mmCIF file of C-alpha atoms in Angstrom:
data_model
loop_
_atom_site.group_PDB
_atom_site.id
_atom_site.type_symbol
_atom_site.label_atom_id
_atom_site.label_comp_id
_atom_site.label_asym_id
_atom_site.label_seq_id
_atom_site.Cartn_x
_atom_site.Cartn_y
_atom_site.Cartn_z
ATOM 1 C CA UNK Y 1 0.000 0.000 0.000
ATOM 2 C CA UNK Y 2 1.229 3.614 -0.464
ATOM 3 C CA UNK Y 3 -0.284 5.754 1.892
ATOM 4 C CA UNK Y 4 -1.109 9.336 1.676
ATOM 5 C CA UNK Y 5 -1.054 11.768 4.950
ATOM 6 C CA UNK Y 6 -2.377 15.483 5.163
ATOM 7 C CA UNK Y 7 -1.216 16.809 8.394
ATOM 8 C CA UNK Y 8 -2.798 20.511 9.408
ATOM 9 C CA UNK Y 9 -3.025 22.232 12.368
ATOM 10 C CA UNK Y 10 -6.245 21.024 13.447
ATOM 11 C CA UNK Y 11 -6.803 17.591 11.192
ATOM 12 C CA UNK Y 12 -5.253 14.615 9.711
ATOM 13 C CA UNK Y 13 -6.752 13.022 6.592
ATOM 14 C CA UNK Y 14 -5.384 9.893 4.964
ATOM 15 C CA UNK Y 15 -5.720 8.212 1.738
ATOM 16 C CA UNK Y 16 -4.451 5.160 -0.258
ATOM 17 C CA UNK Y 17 -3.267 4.763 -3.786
ATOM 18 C CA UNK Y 18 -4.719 1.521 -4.775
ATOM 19 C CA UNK Y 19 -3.265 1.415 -8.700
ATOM 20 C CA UNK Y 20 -4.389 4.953 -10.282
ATOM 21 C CA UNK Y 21 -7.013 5.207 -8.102
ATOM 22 C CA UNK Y 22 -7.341 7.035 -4.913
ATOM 23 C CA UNK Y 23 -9.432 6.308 -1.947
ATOM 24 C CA UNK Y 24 -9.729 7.958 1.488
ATOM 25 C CA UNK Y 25 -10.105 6.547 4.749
ATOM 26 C CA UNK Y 26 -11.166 8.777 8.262
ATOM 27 C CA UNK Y 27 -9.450 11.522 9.571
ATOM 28 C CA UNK Y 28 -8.949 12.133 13.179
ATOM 29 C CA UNK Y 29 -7.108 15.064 14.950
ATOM 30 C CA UNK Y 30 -4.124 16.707 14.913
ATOM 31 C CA UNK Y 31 -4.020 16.494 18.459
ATOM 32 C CA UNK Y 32 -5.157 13.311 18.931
ATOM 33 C CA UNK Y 33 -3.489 9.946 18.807
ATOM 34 C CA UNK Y 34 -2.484 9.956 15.257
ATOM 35 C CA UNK Y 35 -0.041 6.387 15.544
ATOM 36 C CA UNK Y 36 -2.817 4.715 17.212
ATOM 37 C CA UNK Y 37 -5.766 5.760 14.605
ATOM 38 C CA UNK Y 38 -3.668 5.067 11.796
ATOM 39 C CA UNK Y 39 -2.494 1.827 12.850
ATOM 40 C CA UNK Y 40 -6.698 0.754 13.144
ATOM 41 C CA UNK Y 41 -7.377 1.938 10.286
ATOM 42 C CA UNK Y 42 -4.314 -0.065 8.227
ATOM 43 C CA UNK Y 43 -5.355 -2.986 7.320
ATOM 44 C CA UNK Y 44 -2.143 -3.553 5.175
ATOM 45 C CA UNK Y 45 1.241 -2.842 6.337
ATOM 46 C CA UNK Y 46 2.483 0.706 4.095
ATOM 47 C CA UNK Y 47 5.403 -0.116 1.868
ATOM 48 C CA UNK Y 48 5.407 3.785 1.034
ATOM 49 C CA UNK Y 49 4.393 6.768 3.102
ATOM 50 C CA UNK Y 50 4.046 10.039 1.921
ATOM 51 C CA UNK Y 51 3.450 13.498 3.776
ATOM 52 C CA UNK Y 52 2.199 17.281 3.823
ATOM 53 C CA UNK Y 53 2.925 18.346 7.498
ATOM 54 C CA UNK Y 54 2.085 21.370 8.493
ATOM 55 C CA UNK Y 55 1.724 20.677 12.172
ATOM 56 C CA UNK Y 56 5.537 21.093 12.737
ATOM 57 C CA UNK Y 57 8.693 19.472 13.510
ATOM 58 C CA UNK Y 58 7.654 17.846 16.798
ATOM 59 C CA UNK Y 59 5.167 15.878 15.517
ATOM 60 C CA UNK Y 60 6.842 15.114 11.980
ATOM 61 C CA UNK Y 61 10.202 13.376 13.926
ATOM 62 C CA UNK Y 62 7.622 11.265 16.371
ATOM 63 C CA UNK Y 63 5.481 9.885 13.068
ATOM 64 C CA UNK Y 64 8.670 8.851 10.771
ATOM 65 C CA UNK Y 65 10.612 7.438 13.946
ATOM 66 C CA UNK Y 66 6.849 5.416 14.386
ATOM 67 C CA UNK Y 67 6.771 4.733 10.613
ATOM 68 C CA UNK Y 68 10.305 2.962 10.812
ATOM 69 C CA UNK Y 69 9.783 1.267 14.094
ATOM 70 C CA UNK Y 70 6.591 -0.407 13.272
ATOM 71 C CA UNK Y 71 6.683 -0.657 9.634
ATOM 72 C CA UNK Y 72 9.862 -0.221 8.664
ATOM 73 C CA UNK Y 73 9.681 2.509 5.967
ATOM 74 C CA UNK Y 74 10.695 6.373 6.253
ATOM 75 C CA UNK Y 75 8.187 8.960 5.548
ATOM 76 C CA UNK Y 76 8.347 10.654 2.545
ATOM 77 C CA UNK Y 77 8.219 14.493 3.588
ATOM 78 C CA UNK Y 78 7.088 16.599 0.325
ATOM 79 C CA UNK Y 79 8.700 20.210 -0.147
ATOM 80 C CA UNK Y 80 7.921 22.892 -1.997
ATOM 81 C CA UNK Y 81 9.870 22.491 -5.336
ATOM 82 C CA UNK Y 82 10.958 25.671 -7.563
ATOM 83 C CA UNK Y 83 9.938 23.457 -10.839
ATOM 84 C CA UNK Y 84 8.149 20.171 -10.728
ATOM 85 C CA UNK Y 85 5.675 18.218 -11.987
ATOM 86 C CA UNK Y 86 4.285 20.279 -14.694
ATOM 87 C CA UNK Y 87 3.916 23.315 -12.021
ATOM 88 C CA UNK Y 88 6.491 26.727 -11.492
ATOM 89 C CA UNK Y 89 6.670 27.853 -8.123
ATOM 90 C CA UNK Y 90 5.592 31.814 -7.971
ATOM 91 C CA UNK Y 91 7.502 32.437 -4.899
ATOM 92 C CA UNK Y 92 11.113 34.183 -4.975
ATOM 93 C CA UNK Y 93 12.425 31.849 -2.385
ATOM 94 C CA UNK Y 94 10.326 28.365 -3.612
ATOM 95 C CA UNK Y 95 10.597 26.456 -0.281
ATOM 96 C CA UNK Y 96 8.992 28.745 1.730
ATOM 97 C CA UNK Y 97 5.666 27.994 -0.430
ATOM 98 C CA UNK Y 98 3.794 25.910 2.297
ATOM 99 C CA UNK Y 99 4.001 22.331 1.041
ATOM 100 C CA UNK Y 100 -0.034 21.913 1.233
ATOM 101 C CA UNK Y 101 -0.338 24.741 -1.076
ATOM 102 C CA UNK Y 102 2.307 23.180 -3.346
ATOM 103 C CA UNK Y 103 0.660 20.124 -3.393
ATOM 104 C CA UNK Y 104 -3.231 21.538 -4.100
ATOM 105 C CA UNK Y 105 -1.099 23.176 -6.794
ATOM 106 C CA UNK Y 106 -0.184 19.847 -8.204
ATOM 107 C CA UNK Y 107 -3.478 18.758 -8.076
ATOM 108 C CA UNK Y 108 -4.981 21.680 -9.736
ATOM 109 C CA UNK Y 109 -2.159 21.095 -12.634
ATOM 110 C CA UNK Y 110 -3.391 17.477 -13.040
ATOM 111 C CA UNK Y 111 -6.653 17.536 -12.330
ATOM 112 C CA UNK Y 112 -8.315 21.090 -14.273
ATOM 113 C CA UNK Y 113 -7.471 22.617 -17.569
ATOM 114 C CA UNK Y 114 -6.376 26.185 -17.912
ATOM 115 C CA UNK Y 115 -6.407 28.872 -15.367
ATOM 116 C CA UNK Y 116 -7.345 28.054 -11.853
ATOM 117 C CA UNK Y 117 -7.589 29.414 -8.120
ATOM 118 C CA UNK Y 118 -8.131 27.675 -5.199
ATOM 119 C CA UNK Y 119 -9.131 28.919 -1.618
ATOM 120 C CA UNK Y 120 -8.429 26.816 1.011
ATOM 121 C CA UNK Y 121 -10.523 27.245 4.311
ATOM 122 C CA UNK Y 122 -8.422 26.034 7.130
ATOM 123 C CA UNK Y 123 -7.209 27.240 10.604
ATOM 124 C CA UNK Y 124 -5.882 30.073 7.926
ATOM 125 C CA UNK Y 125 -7.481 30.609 4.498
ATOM 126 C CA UNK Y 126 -5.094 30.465 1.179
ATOM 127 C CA UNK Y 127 -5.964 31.457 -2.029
ATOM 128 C CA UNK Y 128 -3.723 30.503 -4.806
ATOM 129 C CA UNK Y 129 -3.582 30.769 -8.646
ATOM 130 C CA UNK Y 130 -2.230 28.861 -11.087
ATOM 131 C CA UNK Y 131 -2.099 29.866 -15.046
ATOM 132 C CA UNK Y 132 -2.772 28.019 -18.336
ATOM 133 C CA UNK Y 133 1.591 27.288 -18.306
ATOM 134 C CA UNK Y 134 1.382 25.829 -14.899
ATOM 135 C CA UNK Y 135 2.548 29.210 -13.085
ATOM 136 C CA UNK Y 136 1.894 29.852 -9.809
ATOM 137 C CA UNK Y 137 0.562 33.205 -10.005
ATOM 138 C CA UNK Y 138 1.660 33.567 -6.263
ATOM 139 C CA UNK Y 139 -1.204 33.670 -3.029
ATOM 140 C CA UNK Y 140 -2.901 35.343 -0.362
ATOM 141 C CA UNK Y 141 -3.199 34.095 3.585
ATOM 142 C CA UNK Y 142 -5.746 35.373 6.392
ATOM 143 C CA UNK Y 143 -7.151 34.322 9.064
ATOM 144 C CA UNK Y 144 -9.368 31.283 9.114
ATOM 145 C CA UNK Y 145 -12.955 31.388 10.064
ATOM 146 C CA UNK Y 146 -12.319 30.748 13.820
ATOM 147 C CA UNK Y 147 -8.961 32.800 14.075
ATOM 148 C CA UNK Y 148 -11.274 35.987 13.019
ATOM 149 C CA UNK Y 149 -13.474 35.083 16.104
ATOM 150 C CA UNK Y 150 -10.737 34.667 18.323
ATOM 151 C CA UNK Y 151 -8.942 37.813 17.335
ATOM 152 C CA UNK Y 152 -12.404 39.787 18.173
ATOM 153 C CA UNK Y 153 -12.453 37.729 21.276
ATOM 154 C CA UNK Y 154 -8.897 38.923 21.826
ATOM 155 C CA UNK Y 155 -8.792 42.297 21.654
ATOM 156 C CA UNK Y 156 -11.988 43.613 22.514
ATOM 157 C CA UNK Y 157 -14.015 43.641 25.839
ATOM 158 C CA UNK Y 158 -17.666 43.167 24.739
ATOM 159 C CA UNK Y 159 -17.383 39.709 22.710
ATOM 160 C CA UNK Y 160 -16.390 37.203 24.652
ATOM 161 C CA UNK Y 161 -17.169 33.773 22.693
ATOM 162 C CA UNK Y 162 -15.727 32.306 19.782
ATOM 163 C CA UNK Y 163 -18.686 30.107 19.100
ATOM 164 C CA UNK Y 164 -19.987 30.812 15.507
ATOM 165 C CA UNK Y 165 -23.583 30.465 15.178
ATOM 166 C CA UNK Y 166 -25.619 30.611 11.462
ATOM 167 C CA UNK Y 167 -27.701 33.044 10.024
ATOM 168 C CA UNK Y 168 -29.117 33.476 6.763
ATOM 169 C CA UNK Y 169 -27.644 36.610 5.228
ATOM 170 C CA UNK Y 170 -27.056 39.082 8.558
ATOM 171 C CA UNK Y 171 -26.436 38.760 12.407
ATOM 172 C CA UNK Y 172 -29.937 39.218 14.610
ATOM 173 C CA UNK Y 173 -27.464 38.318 17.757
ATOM 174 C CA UNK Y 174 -23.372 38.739 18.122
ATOM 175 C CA UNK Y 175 -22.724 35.093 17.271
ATOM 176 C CA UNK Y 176 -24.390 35.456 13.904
ATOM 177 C CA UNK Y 177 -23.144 38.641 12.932
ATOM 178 C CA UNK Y 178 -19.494 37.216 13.488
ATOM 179 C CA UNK Y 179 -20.339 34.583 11.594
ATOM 180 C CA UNK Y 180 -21.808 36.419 8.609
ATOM 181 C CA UNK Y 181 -18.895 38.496 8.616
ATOM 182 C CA UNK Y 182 -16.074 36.373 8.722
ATOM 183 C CA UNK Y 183 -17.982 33.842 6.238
ATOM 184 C CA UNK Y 184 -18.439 37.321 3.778
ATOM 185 C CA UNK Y 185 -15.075 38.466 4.295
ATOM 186 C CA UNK Y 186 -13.219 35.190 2.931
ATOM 187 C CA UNK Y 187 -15.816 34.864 0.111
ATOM 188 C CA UNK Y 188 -15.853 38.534 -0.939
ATOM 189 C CA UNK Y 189 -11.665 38.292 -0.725
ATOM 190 C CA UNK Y 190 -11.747 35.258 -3.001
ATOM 191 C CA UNK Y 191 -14.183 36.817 -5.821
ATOM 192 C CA UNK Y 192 -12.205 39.822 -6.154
ATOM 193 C CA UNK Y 193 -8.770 37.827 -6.327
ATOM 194 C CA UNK Y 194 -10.504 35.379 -9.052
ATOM 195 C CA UNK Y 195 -12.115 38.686 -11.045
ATOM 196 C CA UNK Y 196 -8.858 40.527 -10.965
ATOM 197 C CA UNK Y 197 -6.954 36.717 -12.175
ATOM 198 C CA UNK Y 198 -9.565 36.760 -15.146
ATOM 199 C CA UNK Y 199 -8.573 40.831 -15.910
ATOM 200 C CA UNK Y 200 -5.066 39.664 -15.504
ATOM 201 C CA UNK Y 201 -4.898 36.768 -17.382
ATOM 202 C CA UNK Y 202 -7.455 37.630 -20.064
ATOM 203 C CA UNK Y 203 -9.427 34.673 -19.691
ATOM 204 C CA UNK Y 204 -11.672 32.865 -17.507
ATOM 205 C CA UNK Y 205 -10.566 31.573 -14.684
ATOM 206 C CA UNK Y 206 -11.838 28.021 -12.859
ATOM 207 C CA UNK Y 207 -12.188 28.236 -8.905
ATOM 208 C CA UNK Y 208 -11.449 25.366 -6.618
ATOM 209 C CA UNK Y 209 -12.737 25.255 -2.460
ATOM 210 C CA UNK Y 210 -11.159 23.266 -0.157
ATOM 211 C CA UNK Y 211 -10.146 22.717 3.433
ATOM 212 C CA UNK Y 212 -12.074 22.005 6.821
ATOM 213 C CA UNK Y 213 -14.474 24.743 6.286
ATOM 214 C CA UNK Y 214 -15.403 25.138 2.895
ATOM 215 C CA UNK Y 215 -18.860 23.695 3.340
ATOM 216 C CA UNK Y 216 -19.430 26.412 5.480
ATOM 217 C CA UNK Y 217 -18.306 29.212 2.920
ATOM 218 C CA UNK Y 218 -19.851 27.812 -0.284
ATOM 219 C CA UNK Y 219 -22.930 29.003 0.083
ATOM 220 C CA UNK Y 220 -21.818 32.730 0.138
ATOM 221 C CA UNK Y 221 -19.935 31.780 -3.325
ATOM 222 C CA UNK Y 222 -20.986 31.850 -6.846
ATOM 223 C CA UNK Y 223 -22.403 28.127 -7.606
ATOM 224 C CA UNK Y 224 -19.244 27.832 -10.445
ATOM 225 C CA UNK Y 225 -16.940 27.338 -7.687
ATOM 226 C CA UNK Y 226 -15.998 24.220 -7.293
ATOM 227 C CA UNK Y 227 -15.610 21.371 -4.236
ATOM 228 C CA UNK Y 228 -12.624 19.638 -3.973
ATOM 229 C CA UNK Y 229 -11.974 18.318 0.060
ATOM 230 C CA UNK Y 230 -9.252 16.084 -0.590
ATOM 231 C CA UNK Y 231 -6.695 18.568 -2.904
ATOM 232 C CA UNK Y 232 -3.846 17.860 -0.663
ATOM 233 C CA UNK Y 233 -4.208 14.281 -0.854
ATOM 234 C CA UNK Y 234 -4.385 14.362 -4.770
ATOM 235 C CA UNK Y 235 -1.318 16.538 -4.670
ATOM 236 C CA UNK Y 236 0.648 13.731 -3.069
ATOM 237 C CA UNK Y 237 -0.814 10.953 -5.260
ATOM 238 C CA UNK Y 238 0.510 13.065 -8.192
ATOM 239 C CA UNK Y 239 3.644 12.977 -6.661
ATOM 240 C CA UNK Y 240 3.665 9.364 -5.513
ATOM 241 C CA UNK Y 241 2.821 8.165 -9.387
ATOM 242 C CA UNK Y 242 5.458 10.277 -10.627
ATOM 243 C CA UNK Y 243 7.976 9.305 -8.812
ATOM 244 C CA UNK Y 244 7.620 5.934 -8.587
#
C-alpha cells in the first residue's frame, strides 16, 4: 500500500493509492493519537508513506521514527519544489511555499485545464492561482474562520465567545453577525482575487474550495466554484505516481 497523509493544524486526513485510483479513509485530529488511529485503520502494512505536514517538527520526527519502528519505511516528507511536476513555483524563495499549497497546486495542474484558483478554508485561508503554463501566479493568507473570532475575542471587551452560530444573510445576535462576517469576508476576498486573475490573465478563470471549512463558505460563493476536500491528498498521489 502507499499511503497518503495530510497533516494541518487542526486535522489529519489519509488516503491510499490503490493502482491509479485514490481512496480515502477517516481523519482524526491533529491532536489526537495519530499512531494509534492510523495503525486501526491499516489494514495492510504501508510499503510507502508520503506526507504534507504542516503541524511542525515535533510531531513530523515522532510519526517517521513510528513509521520505521513499526513498519519499517521512512516517511516521505514533500517540499515545496521551484519546478516540478508540470507546475512553477511563484515564490522568490520556492521552499517557503507551504508544502499543502504546493501540493493543491499539483493537483490543480493534473486535475483542471487552464487557469485556476483555489481557496483553502483552514485554521488560515489560502488562495492561490495557477495559469494556463502551470505558473503559480503567487497567493494570499488570512485568518481562518475561527482565528477571526478569536482575534475579536482577543482584543476587545464586549465579545467574549468564539462560538460561531448561522444566520441566513445578517447577524440578529453577536454570534451570527461574526459569523456572517467572517464567512463574507473570505468569500468577498476570493471573488475579487478570481475577477482581478480573469482581468489579468485575459481569460476565464476556474475556482477550486477546499479545506475544513469550505462547506461552510460555499454558500456565500458563486455556484461555479468548485468542491474539492481532498486537494492535498491528490497533490501527493501526483507525486507518488510520478515518482515511482
Amino acid at each position: 500500500m502507499i499511503a497518503l497523509l495530510d497533516i494541518g493544524n487542526s486535522r489529519v486526513k489519509w488516503g491510499w493509492l490503490e493502482g491509479a485510483a485514490l481512496h480515502t479513509g477517516r481523519p482524526c485530529a491533529t491532536s489526537g493519537d495519530i499512531e494509534q488511529h492510523l495503525s486501526m485503520e491499516w489494514t495492510t502494512p504501508p510499503r510507502r508513506v508520503l506526507v504534507s505536514n504542516v503541524a511542525g517538527p515535533t510531531l513530523q520526527q515522532r510519526l517517521d521514527a513510528w513509521l520505521q519502528t513499526r513498519y519499517g519505511v521512512c516517511a516521505e516528507f514533500v517540499r515545496a519544489l521551484p519546478q516540478a511536476y508540470g507546475v512553477t513555483n511563484g515564490y522568490r524563495e520556492p521552499r517557503r511555499l507551504g508544502c499543502d499549497r504546493w501540493l493543491a497546486l499539483l493537483a490543480l495542474r493534473h486535475g483542471w485545464q487552464g487557469a485556476v484558483c483555489v481557496l483553502d478554508v483552514g485554521t488560515a485561508a489560502t488562495f492561490d492561482l495557477l495559469d494556463g503554463n502551470g505558473l503559480h501566479r503567487g497567493g494570499a493568507i488570512v485568518p481562518g474562520l475561527n482565528l477571526m473570532a478569536r482575534a475579536l475575542v482577543d482584543n476587545t471587551v464586549a465579545i467574549t465567545s468564539t462560538v460561531l452560530s448561522e444566520a441566513d444573510w445578517l447577524g440578529h445576535a453577536t454570534d451570527q453577525a461574526i459569523h456572517c462576517g467572517a464567512l463574507n469576508a473570505l468569500a468577498g476576498m476570493a471573488e475579487r482575487l478570481r475577477r482581478q486573475a480573469c482581468r489579468e490573465l485575459n481569460q476565464p478563470v476556474s475556482a477550486i474550495l477546499t479545506g475544513g471549512d469550505a462547506l461552510l463558505l460555499a454558500s456565500c460563493l458563486p455556484e461555479d466554484w468548485q468542491m474539492a476536500p481532498d486537494l492535498v491528498l491528490q497533490g501527493l498521489a501526483v507525486v507518488a505516481r510520478e515518482a515511482a
